[in-house]
CSV table of C-alpha atoms in Angstrom, one decimal:
chain,number,residue,atom,x,y,z
P,102,MET,CA,46.3,45.2,-1.9
P,103,VAL,CA,48.4,45.5,-5.2
P,104,CYS,CA,51.6,47.0,-5.4
P,105,GLY,CA,54.5,47.6,-8.0
P,106,LEU,CA,57.5,49.3,-7.2
P,107,GLU,CA,60.2,51.4,-9.0
P,108,VAL,CA,63.6,51.5,-7.5
P,109,HIS,CA,66.1,54.1,-8.9
P,110,VAL,CA,69.4,53.1,-8.2
P,111,GLU,CA,72.8,55.2,-8.4
P,112,LEU,CA,75.2,53.6,-10.4
P,113,GLN,CA,78.8,53.2,-8.6
P,114,THR,CA,81.1,55.6,-11.6
P,115,LYS,CA,83.5,57.7,-10.7
P,116,THR,CA,81.7,60.3,-13.3
P,117,LYS,CA,78.2,60.8,-14.6
P,118,ILE,CA,76.6,59.4,-17.4
P,119,PHE,CA,77.1,62.3,-19.5
P,120,CYS,CA,80.0,64.2,-18.4
P,121,SER,CA,83.1,63.7,-16.6
P,122,CYS,CA,81.9,65.6,-13.7
P,123,THR,CA,82.4,63.7,-10.4
P,124,THR,CA,79.4,61.5,-8.7
P,125,GLU,CA,81.1,61.9,-5.1
P,126,PHE,CA,78.6,62.3,-2.4
P,127,GLY,CA,78.5,65.8,-0.7
P,128,GLY,CA,80.2,68.7,-1.5
P,129,GLU,CA,79.5,72.5,-1.5
P,130,GLN,CA,75.8,73.4,-3.5
P,131,ASN,CA,76.6,73.3,-7.6
P,132,THR,CA,80.3,72.6,-7.3
P,133,HIS,CA,80.0,68.9,-9.1
P,134,VAL,CA,78.3,70.4,-12.5
P,135,CYS,CA,79.2,71.7,-16.3
P,136,PRO,CA,77.6,72.8,-18.9
P,137,VAL,CA,76.6,69.3,-20.2
P,138,CYS,CA,74.9,68.1,-16.4
P,139,LEU,CA,73.5,71.9,-16.1
P,140,GLY,CA,72.2,71.7,-19.6
P,141,MET,CA,73.6,74.6,-21.7
P,142,PRO,CA,72.8,75.0,-24.9
P,143,GLY,CA,75.3,73.7,-27.4
P,144,ALA,CA,76.8,71.2,-24.9
P,145,LEU,CA,76.8,68.0,-25.7
P,146,PRO,CA,76.4,64.5,-23.9
P,147,VAL,CA,79.2,61.4,-24.0
P,148,LEU,CA,77.7,58.2,-23.0
P,149,ASN,CA,79.6,56.8,-19.9
P,150,ARG,CA,80.8,53.2,-21.1
P,151,GLU,CA,81.1,52.0,-17.6
P,152,VAL,CA,77.4,52.6,-16.8
P,153,VAL,CA,76.3,50.7,-19.9
P,154,ASN,CA,78.4,47.8,-18.5
P,155,TYR,CA,76.9,48.2,-14.8
P,156,ALA,CA,73.7,48.0,-16.5
P,157,ILE,CA,74.3,45.2,-18.4
P,158,LYS,CA,75.9,43.7,-14.7
P,159,ALA,CA,73.0,44.3,-13.0
P,160,GLY,CA,70.1,43.0,-15.4
P,161,LEU,CA,72.0,39.8,-15.6
P,162,ALA,CA,71.8,39.4,-12.0
P,163,LEU,CA,68.5,40.1,-12.1
P,164,ASN,CA,67.6,37.4,-14.9
P,165,CYS,CA,66.8,40.5,-17.2
P,166,GLU,CA,67.2,39.5,-20.7
P,167,ILE,CA,69.9,42.2,-22.2
P,168,ALA,CA,68.7,43.8,-25.7
P,169,GLU,CA,70.7,44.1,-28.5
P,170,PHE,CA,69.6,47.6,-29.3
P,171,SER,CA,68.2,50.2,-27.3
P,172,LYS,CA,68.4,53.8,-27.2
P,173,PHE,CA,67.9,56.9,-25.6
P,174,ASP,CA,65.0,59.4,-25.5
P,175,ARG,CA,64.2,62.9,-23.7
P,176,LYS,CA,61.0,63.0,-21.4
P,177,ASN,CA,59.8,66.7,-20.9
P,178,TYR,CA,58.6,67.6,-18.0
P,179,PHE,CA,59.4,70.8,-16.3
P,180,TYR,CA,60.2,71.2,-12.3
P,181,PRO,CA,62.9,72.9,-10.8
P,182,ASP,CA,65.7,70.3,-10.5
P,183,LEU,CA,65.3,69.8,-14.3
P,184,SER,CA,67.8,72.2,-15.2
P,185,LYS,CA,66.9,70.9,-19.1
P,186,ASN,CA,63.5,70.9,-18.8
P,187,TYR,CA,63.8,67.2,-19.8
P,188,GLN,CA,65.6,64.1,-18.5
P,189,THR,CA,67.8,61.7,-20.6
P,190,SER,CA,66.1,58.6,-20.1
P,191,GLN,CA,65.0,55.4,-21.8
P,192,PHE,CA,61.1,54.3,-23.0
P,193,ASP,CA,59.7,52.2,-25.6
P,194,LEU,CA,63.8,50.1,-25.8
P,195,PRO,CA,65.4,49.9,-22.6
P,196,ILE,CA,68.5,48.1,-21.8
P,197,CYS,CA,67.4,45.5,-19.7
P,198,GLY,CA,63.8,43.3,-20.4
P,199,LYS,CA,61.7,41.2,-18.6
P,200,GLY,CA,63.3,39.3,-15.4
P,201,GLY,CA,62.7,38.8,-11.8
P,202,LEU,CA,63.1,37.9,-8.4
P,203,GLU,CA,61.9,34.4,-6.6
P,204,ILE,CA,61.1,35.6,-2.8
P,205,GLU,CA,60.6,33.8,0.2
P,206,VAL,CA,57.7,35.0,3.0
P,207,ASP,CA,56.4,33.2,5.6
P,208,GLY,CA,58.1,29.9,3.9
P,209,GLU,CA,56.3,30.4,0.7
P,210,LYS,CA,58.3,31.2,-2.5
P,211,LYS,CA,57.0,33.8,-5.0
P,212,TRP,CA,58.0,35.0,-8.1
P,213,ILE,CA,58.0,38.8,-8.7
P,214,GLY,CA,58.7,39.9,-12.1
P,215,ILE,CA,60.4,42.9,-13.3
P,216,THR,CA,58.8,44.5,-16.4
P,217,ARG,CA,62.1,46.5,-17.3
P,218,ALA,CA,65.2,48.0,-16.3
P,219,HIS,CA,66.8,51.5,-18.1
P,220,MET,CA,69.6,53.6,-17.8
P,221,GLU,CA,68.6,57.7,-17.2
P,222,GLU,CA,69.9,60.5,-15.7
P,223,ASP,CA,69.7,61.7,-12.1
P,224,ALA,CA,68.0,65.4,-11.4
P,225,GLY,CA,69.1,67.8,-8.9
P,226,LYS,CA,68.0,67.8,-5.5
P,227,LEU,CA,65.4,70.4,-4.0
P,228,VAL,CA,66.9,71.9,-0.5
P,229,HIS,CA,64.3,73.0,1.7
P,230,SER,CA,64.1,75.7,4.3
P,231,GLY,CA,61.8,73.4,6.1
P,232,ASP,CA,61.7,69.9,7.4
P,233,THR,CA,59.7,69.1,4.2
P,234,ILE,CA,58.5,71.0,0.5
P,235,THR,CA,55.1,71.3,2.6
P,236,THR,CA,56.7,73.5,5.4
P,237,SER,CA,59.3,75.3,3.9
P,238,ASN,CA,58.9,79.4,2.9
P,239,GLU,CA,61.9,78.9,0.3
P,240,SER,CA,63.6,76.3,-1.1
P,241,SER,CA,67.3,76.1,-3.3
P,242,VAL,CA,68.2,73.7,-5.7
P,243,ASP,CA,71.2,71.9,-5.6
P,244,TYR,CA,72.7,70.5,-9.6
P,245,ASN,CA,75.3,68.5,-7.8
P,246,ARG,CA,73.1,65.0,-8.2
P,247,ALA,CA,72.4,66.1,-11.7
P,248,GLY,CA,73.8,64.0,-14.2
P,249,VAL,CA,74.7,60.8,-11.8
P,250,PRO,CA,73.5,57.8,-13.9
P,251,LEU,CA,70.6,55.7,-12.7
P,252,LEU,CA,69.3,52.4,-13.2
P,253,GLU,CA,65.9,52.3,-13.0
P,254,ILE,CA,64.0,48.9,-12.3
P,255,VAL,CA,60.4,48.5,-12.9
P,256,SER,CA,58.4,45.5,-11.3
P,257,GLU,CA,55.1,43.9,-12.4
P,258,PRO,CA,52.4,44.7,-10.2
P,259,ASP,CA,52.7,40.9,-8.7
P,260,MET,CA,53.0,42.1,-4.5
P,261,ARG,CA,49.9,41.6,-2.5
P,262,SER,CA,51.0,41.9,1.0
P,263,ILE,CA,53.9,44.3,2.8
P,264,PRO,CA,56.3,41.5,3.9
P,265,GLU,CA,56.2,40.5,0.2
P,266,VAL,CA,57.3,44.0,-0.9
P,267,LEU,CA,59.9,44.4,2.2
P,268,ALA,CA,61.3,40.9,0.9
P,269,TYR,CA,61.4,41.8,-2.8
P,270,LEU,CA,63.1,45.0,-1.7
P,271,GLU,CA,65.7,43.6,0.4
P,272,LYS,CA,66.9,41.4,-1.9
P,273,LEU,CA,67.0,43.2,-4.6
P,274,VAL,CA,69.3,45.7,-2.9
P,275,GLN,CA,71.3,42.7,-1.7
P,276,ILE,CA,71.8,41.6,-5.4
P,277,LEU,CA,73.0,45.4,-6.3
P,278,GLU,CA,75.3,45.3,-3.4
P,279,TYR,CA,77.0,41.9,-4.3
P,280,THR,CA,77.2,42.9,-7.6
P,281,GLU,CA,78.8,46.5,-6.3
P,282,VAL,CA,77.2,48.5,-9.2
P,283,SER,CA,76.3,50.6,-6.5
P,284,ASP,CA,77.4,51.6,-2.9
P,285,CYS,CA,73.6,50.8,-1.8
P,286,ARG,CA,73.9,53.6,0.7
P,287,LEU,CA,70.3,54.4,1.5
P,288,GLU,CA,70.9,57.2,4.0
P,289,GLN,CA,73.0,58.8,1.1
P,290,GLY,CA,70.1,58.4,-1.7
P,291,SER,CA,71.8,55.8,-3.3
P,292,VAL,CA,68.8,53.7,-3.5
P,293,ARG,CA,65.3,55.0,-3.7
P,294,PHE,CA,62.4,53.7,-4.1
P,295,ASP,CA,58.7,54.5,-5.7
P,296,ILE,CA,55.9,53.2,-4.4
P,297,ASN,CA,52.8,52.5,-6.5
P,298,VAL,CA,49.7,51.2,-4.5
P,299,SER,CA,46.5,50.4,-5.1
P,300,LEU,CA,43.0,48.3,-3.6
P,301,ARG,CA,40.7,46.5,-5.0
P,302,PRO,CA,37.6,44.0,-3.7
P,303,MET,CA,38.9,40.7,-2.7
P,304,GLY,CA,38.3,38.3,-5.9
P,305,ALA,CA,38.6,41.2,-8.5
P,306,THR,CA,40.8,40.9,-10.8
P,307,THR,CA,40.2,44.4,-12.4
P,308,LEU,CA,43.2,46.5,-10.7
P,309,GLY,CA,42.2,49.7,-8.8
P,310,THR,CA,43.4,53.2,-8.8
P,311,ARG,CA,46.8,53.5,-7.7
P,312,THR,CA,49.0,56.3,-6.1
P,313,GLU,CA,52.4,56.6,-6.7
P,314,THR,CA,54.8,57.7,-3.3
P,315,LYS,CA,58.2,58.7,-4.8
P,316,ASN,CA,61.6,58.7,-3.2
P,317,LEU,CA,61.7,56.7,-0.2
P,318,ASN,CA,65.0,55.7,0.9
P,319,SER,CA,64.6,53.1,4.1
P,320,PHE,CA,62.5,49.8,4.3
P,321,SER,CA,61.2,51.2,7.7
P,322,SER,CA,60.1,54.1,5.7
P,323,VAL,CA,58.4,51.9,2.9
P,324,ARG,CA,56.7,49.9,5.7
P,325,ARG,CA,55.1,52.8,7.9
P,326,CYS,CA,54.4,54.5,4.3
P,327,MET,CA,52.5,51.5,3.2
P,328,GLU,CA,50.3,51.0,6.2
P,329,TYR,CA,49.3,54.4,5.9
P,330,GLU,CA,48.7,54.9,2.1
P,331,ILE,CA,46.0,51.4,2.7
P,332,ALA,CA,44.6,52.7,5.4
P,333,ARG,CA,43.7,55.8,3.7
P,334,GLN,CA,42.9,54.8,0.2
P,335,ALA,CA,40.6,51.9,2.4
P,336,ARG,CA,39.2,54.7,3.8
P,337,VAL,CA,38.3,57.1,0.6
P,338,LEU,CA,36.7,53.9,-1.0
P,339,ASP,CA,34.8,52.9,2.2
P,340,ALA,CA,33.6,56.2,2.1
P,341,GLY,CA,32.1,54.9,-1.3
P,342,GLU,CA,34.7,58.0,-2.8
P,343,LYS,CA,37.2,57.4,-5.9
P,344,VAL,CA,40.6,57.2,-5.3
P,345,VAL,CA,42.8,60.0,-7.3
P,346,GLN,CA,45.4,58.9,-9.4
P,347,GLU,CA,48.5,60.9,-8.1
P,348,THR,CA,52.1,61.1,-6.8
P,349,ARG,CA,52.6,61.6,-3.5
P,350,THR,CA,55.1,62.2,-1.0
P,351,TRP,CA,56.0,60.8,2.0
P,352,ASP,CA,56.2,62.9,5.1
P,353,GLU,CA,58.3,61.1,8.0
P,354,GLY,CA,57.7,63.6,10.6
P,355,GLN,CA,53.7,63.4,10.6
P,356,GLY,CA,53.8,59.4,9.4
P,357,VAL,CA,51.5,60.4,6.6
P,358,THR,CA,51.4,60.8,2.8
P,359,LEU,CA,50.4,63.9,0.8
P,360,THR,CA,49.5,65.2,-2.5
P,361,LEU,CA,52.4,66.3,-4.6
P,362,ARG,CA,51.1,66.7,-8.2
P,363,SER,CA,48.4,64.8,-10.6
P,364,LYS,CA,50.2,61.5,-11.8
P,365,GLU,CA,51.2,62.2,-15.2
P,366,GLU,CA,50.8,59.2,-18.3
P,367,ALA,CA,53.6,58.4,-20.7
P,368,HIS,CA,52.0,60.7,-23.5
P,369,ASP,CA,52.3,63.9,-20.8
P,370,TYR,CA,56.0,63.2,-20.9
P,371,ARG,CA,56.2,63.7,-24.9
P,372,TYR,CA,58.9,60.9,-25.3
P,373,PHE,CA,60.9,61.3,-28.6
P,374,PRO,CA,64.5,59.7,-29.1
P,375,GLU,CA,67.4,61.3,-28.1
P,376,PRO,CA,69.0,63.4,-31.4
P,377,ASP,CA,72.5,63.9,-29.4
P,378,LEU,CA,73.2,60.5,-28.6
P,379,ALA,CA,73.0,57.4,-31.1
P,380,PRO,CA,71.6,54.2,-30.3
P,381,LEU,CA,73.1,51.6,-28.7
P,382,VAL,CA,74.1,48.2,-29.9
P,383,ILE,CA,75.5,45.7,-27.7
P,384,ASP,CA,76.4,42.3,-29.2
P,385,ARG,CA,76.2,38.8,-27.6
P,386,GLU,CA,80.4,38.8,-26.6
P,387,TRP,CA,79.7,42.0,-24.7
P,388,VAL,CA,77.2,40.6,-22.6
P,389,GLU,CA,79.3,37.4,-22.0
P,390,ARG,CA,82.4,39.2,-21.1
P,391,ILE,CA,80.0,41.1,-18.5
P,392,HIS,CA,78.7,37.9,-17.4
P,393,LYS,CA,82.2,36.5,-16.6
P,394,THR,CA,82.6,39.4,-13.9
P,395,LEU,CA,79.3,38.2,-11.9
P,396,PRO,CA,80.3,37.4,-8.6
P,397,GLU,CA,78.5,34.8,-6.3
P,398,LEU,CA,75.3,36.1,-5.4
P,399,PRO,CA,73.6,35.7,-2.3
P,400,GLU,CA,71.2,32.9,-3.0
P,401,ALA,CA,74.7,30.5,-4.2
P,402,ARG,CA,76.5,31.8,-1.0
P,403,ARG,CA,73.7,31.1,1.5
P,404,ALA,CA,73.7,27.3,-0.3
P,405,ARG,CA,77.4,27.1,0.1
P,406,LEU,CA,77.7,28.1,3.6
P,407,GLN,CA,75.0,25.3,4.3
P,408,VAL,CA,76.7,22.9,2.8
P,409,LEU,CA,79.7,23.8,5.1
P,410,GLY,CA,77.6,23.1,8.4
P,411,LEU,CA,75.4,26.3,9.0
P,412,SER,CA,71.7,26.4,9.5
P,413,ALA,CA,69.6,28.6,6.8
P,414,TYR,CA,69.5,30.8,9.8
P,415,ASP,CA,73.0,31.6,10.1
P,416,ALA,CA,74.1,31.1,6.4
P,417,GLY,CA,71.0,34.1,5.9
P,418,VAL,CA,72.3,36.5,8.9
P,419,ILE,CA,76.2,36.0,7.6
P,420,THR,CA,75.2,36.6,4.0
P,421,GLN,CA,72.6,40.0,4.9
P,422,SER,CA,75.4,41.9,3.9
P,423,LYS,CA,78.4,41.8,1.4
P,424,ALA,CA,80.7,43.0,3.5
P,425,LEU,CA,79.9,40.8,7.1
P,426,SER,CA,79.6,37.8,4.2
P,427,ASP,CA,83.3,38.8,2.7
P,428,PHE,CA,84.8,39.0,6.1
P,429,PHE,CA,83.1,35.7,6.8
P,430,ASP,CA,84.7,34.0,4.1
P,431,ALA,CA,88.0,35.8,4.4
P,432,ALA,CA,88.3,34.4,8.1
P,433,LEU,CA,87.0,31.2,6.5
P,434,SER,CA,90.2,31.0,4.5
P,435,SER,CA,92.8,30.5,8.1
P,436,TYR,CA,89.9,28.8,9.9
P,437,GLU,CA,88.2,26.1,9.0
P,438,ASP,CA,85.5,25.3,11.5
P,439,ALA,CA,82.6,27.5,9.8
P,440,LYS,CA,80.3,27.0,12.7
P,441,THR,CA,82.1,28.5,15.1
P,442,LEU,CA,83.2,31.0,13.2
P,443,ALA,CA,79.6,31.7,12.3
P,444,ASN,CA,79.2,31.8,16.1
P,445,TRP,CA,81.9,34.5,16.8
P,446,VAL,CA,81.0,36.6,13.9
P,447,MET,CA,77.2,36.7,14.8
P,448,GLY,CA,77.9,37.0,18.5
P,449,ASP,CA,81.2,38.6,20.0
P,450,VAL,CA,82.3,40.5,16.8
P,451,THR,CA,78.9,42.0,16.0
P,452,ARG,CA,78.3,43.3,19.4
P,453,LEU,CA,81.6,44.6,20.2
P,454,LEU,CA,80.6,46.7,16.1
P,455,ASN,CA,77.1,47.4,17.4
P,456,THR,CA,78.7,49.1,20.7
P,457,ASN,CA,80.9,51.3,18.8
P,458,GLN,CA,78.8,51.9,16.0
P,459,CYS,CA,81.4,50.6,13.5
P,460,SER,CA,80.5,48.8,10.2
P,461,VAL,CA,82.8,45.4,9.6
P,462,VAL,CA,84.3,47.4,6.8
P,463,ASP,CA,86.0,49.9,9.2
P,464,SER,CA,86.5,47.4,11.7
P,465,PRO,CA,90.0,47.4,13.9
P,466,ILE,CA,90.0,43.4,13.5
P,467,SER,CA,90.5,41.6,10.3
P,468,ALA,CA,89.3,38.4,9.7
P,469,ALA,CA,93.0,36.7,9.7
P,470,GLN,CA,92.9,38.3,13.3
P,471,LEU,CA,89.8,36.5,14.6
P,472,ALA,CA,90.7,33.3,12.6
P,473,GLU,CA,94.3,33.4,14.7
P,474,LEU,CA,92.3,34.2,18.2
P,475,LEU,CA,89.8,30.9,17.4
P,476,GLY,CA,93.1,29.2,16.7
P,477,LEU,CA,94.6,29.7,20.1
P,478,ILE,CA,91.2,28.7,21.7
P,479,ASP,CA,91.6,25.3,19.6
P,480,LYS,CA,95.1,24.8,20.7
P,481,GLY,CA,94.3,25.2,24.5
P,482,THR,CA,96.4,28.4,24.4
P,483,ILE,CA,93.3,30.5,26.1
P,484,SER,CA,89.8,29.6,27.0
P,485,GLY,CA,86.6,30.5,25.2
P,486,LYS,CA,86.2,33.2,28.2
P,487,ILE,CA,89.6,34.7,27.9
P,488,ALA,CA,89.4,35.2,24.0
P,489,LYS,CA,86.5,37.4,25.0
P,490,SER,CA,88.7,39.9,26.8
P,491,VAL,CA,91.3,39.6,24.3
P,492,LEU,CA,88.9,40.2,21.2
P,493,GLU,CA,88.1,43.5,23.5
P,494,ASP,CA,91.6,44.7,23.5
P,495,MET,CA,92.0,43.3,19.9
P,496,TYR,CA,89.5,45.8,18.9
P,497,SER,CA,91.0,48.8,21.6
P,498,THR,CA,94.3,48.5,20.5
P,499,GLY,CA,94.5,46.8,16.7
P,500,LYS,CA,96.9,44.0,18.1
P,501,ASP,CA,97.3,40.5,17.3
P,502,ALA,CA,95.4,37.8,19.6
P,503,GLY,CA,99.1,36.3,20.6
P,504,VAL,CA,101.0,39.6,21.2
P,505,ILE,CA,98.3,40.6,23.3
P,506,VAL,CA,97.9,36.7,25.3
P,507,LYS,CA,101.9,37.3,25.3
P,508,GLU,CA,101.8,40.7,27.0
P,509,LYS,CA,99.6,39.8,30.1
P,510,GLY,CA,100.5,36.7,30.5
P,511,LEU,CA,96.9,35.1,29.2
P,512,ALA,CA,97.8,31.7,28.7
P,513,GLN,CA,95.9,29.2,30.1
P,514,ILE,CA,97.6,26.5,32.5
P,515,SER,CA,97.9,23.3,31.3
P,516,ASP,CA,100.7,22.1,33.2
P,517,GLU,CA,99.1,18.7,35.3
P,518,GLY,CA,101.9,19.6,38.5
P,519,ALA,CA,100.5,23.2,38.6
P,520,LEU,CA,96.8,22.6,38.5
P,521,LEU,CA,97.3,19.2,40.9
P,522,GLY,CA,98.7,21.7,43.7
P,523,ILE,CA,96.0,24.1,43.0
P,524,ILE,CA,93.2,21.4,42.8
P,525,ASP,CA,94.3,20.0,46.2
P,526,ASP,CA,94.3,23.4,48.0
P,527,VAL,CA,90.5,23.8,46.7
P,528,ILE,CA,89.3,20.5,47.8
P,529,SER,CA,91.2,21.0,51.3
P,530,ALA,CA,89.2,24.4,51.6
P,531,ASN,CA,85.8,23.1,50.8
P,532,PRO,CA,85.4,19.9,52.3
P,533,GLN,CA,81.8,19.6,52.5
P,534,SER,CA,81.8,19.9,48.3
P,535,ALA,CA,84.3,17.0,47.8
P,536,GLU,CA,81.8,15.1,50.1
P,537,ASP,CA,79.0,16.0,48.2
P,538,TYR,CA,80.2,15.0,44.7
P,539,ARG,CA,81.3,12.0,46.1
P,540,ALA,CA,78.1,10.8,47.6
P,541,GLY,CA,76.5,11.5,43.9
P,542,LYS,CA,75.6,15.3,43.7
P,543,ASP,CA,77.4,15.8,40.3
P,544,ARG,CA,76.5,19.8,40.8
P,545,ALA,CA,79.4,19.9,43.5
P,546,ILE,CA,81.7,19.5,41.2
P,547,GLY,CA,80.9,22.8,39.4
P,548,PHE,CA,81.3,24.7,42.2
P,549,LEU,CA,85.1,23.3,42.7
P,550,VAL,CA,85.6,23.9,39.4
P,551,GLY,CA,84.8,27.3,39.8
P,552,GLN,CA,86.6,28.1,43.1
P,553,ILE,CA,89.9,26.4,41.0
P,554,MET,CA,89.1,29.0,37.8
P,555,LYS,CA,89.2,31.7,40.2
P,556,ALA,CA,92.5,30.9,42.1
P,557,THR,CA,93.9,30.7,38.7
P,558,LYS,CA,92.2,33.6,37.3
P,559,GLY,CA,90.3,32.0,34.8
P,560,GLN,CA,93.1,30.5,33.1
P,561,ALA,CA,93.2,27.1,33.8
P,562,ASN,CA,92.5,24.8,31.0
P,563,PRO,CA,88.6,24.1,32.2
P,564,GLY,CA,88.8,20.7,30.4
P,565,LEU,CA,91.8,19.4,32.0
P,566,VAL,CA,90.8,21.1,35.4
P,567,ASN,CA,87.2,18.7,35.1
P,568,LYS,CA,89.7,15.3,34.5
P,569,LEU,CA,92.1,16.1,37.1
P,570,LEU,CA,89.6,17.2,39.6
P,571,LYS,CA,87.3,13.9,38.4
P,572,GLU,CA,90.6,11.9,39.1
P,573,LYS,CA,90.8,13.3,42.6
P,574,LEU,CA,87.6,12.6,43.9
P,575,SER,CA,87.3,9.3,42.7
């Protein structure tokens, strides 16, 4: 299997690439439009400078060369979602040249080349009466998305397995999220994947005939689509037939790819320079200015967290999401034990968010509040067990941990005098367990500790209970 990818990324600007219409997702059909993005005669485009800034930023993060001279072109084709009958894109002189990403699969690292990344406008969206275009009696077109700025990132055909494809896409999307050039909301179509797949005999160097499956917007769909398309092409070739070069669509419901149209070549689009837009000249000062705005990227952040004592696995989980990683870093600024913090973030905090179907961005528990809770454990104010119930209350009420502990009287009993009286009572009520411990049966002390914790409703300081109990029984 040989695979190359084209990834279309909606850039996170407030307005479209060539007009002042909003890029906000949703809205009634055809309400975020104007003469420019509808392609009305006489309407002229004006390039959104922020689109160029985002393209440069993404290119730098993807190790691409930033072109000092680039231009826009008209890509001519006729399809209902393209009101102008051409798309303003970039052809032979894109803003970003060769780059690439290093991925790791099963412990082996591999460089995946990026051929180019170029700016273009998005098309409109067909709205079907059925689940797919092939099962619909009628379709309408919504041009709200027309003119939304895109960066199309084209990889080299360097991937040889589905895990490699998924590793590349996950890392690419993660970098785009960290740089904040896109909101990367796959479910809203902010990032869409076109998959080019071909098969060839083992050991062959000539590429096979490829198909392109367009507009997938989830990693699971990519995996399922590739599994189907590889098997389909294998059946065709095993039968002695030839794979047809074409554009296909993925039917999520049926789990199959379907023919959409014959695959066009570059000459079919009759590219020519966009006459209404001047060429784009980017000096080194502009590039350097954008370079200074690059954030700490995922790989660097993982390395930093490992230096702080996290395992490679823990650091990978924390940095998988920028939002979670930012939350962790914010809490770390108030609570220095990175390992303990990671355990809570990956464990109880994540479980609580998942149970309530809540993202960390919308969490009622702030990073500072979590840090305060862990600080109360370290001070011995509350036990780890009680902290878990306090966390639940923090989520449901939004109150600080200290407030909840005070209101509910949850502070640990660390008064030796108070604990000694309870210990004496428990020993008197369980003489056999006390004798068992004195006879060398260490497990017996666990039962006694449990009885003490039960008597104090979990509020006794466990460490102090163990110490005092052993002294009593010695």
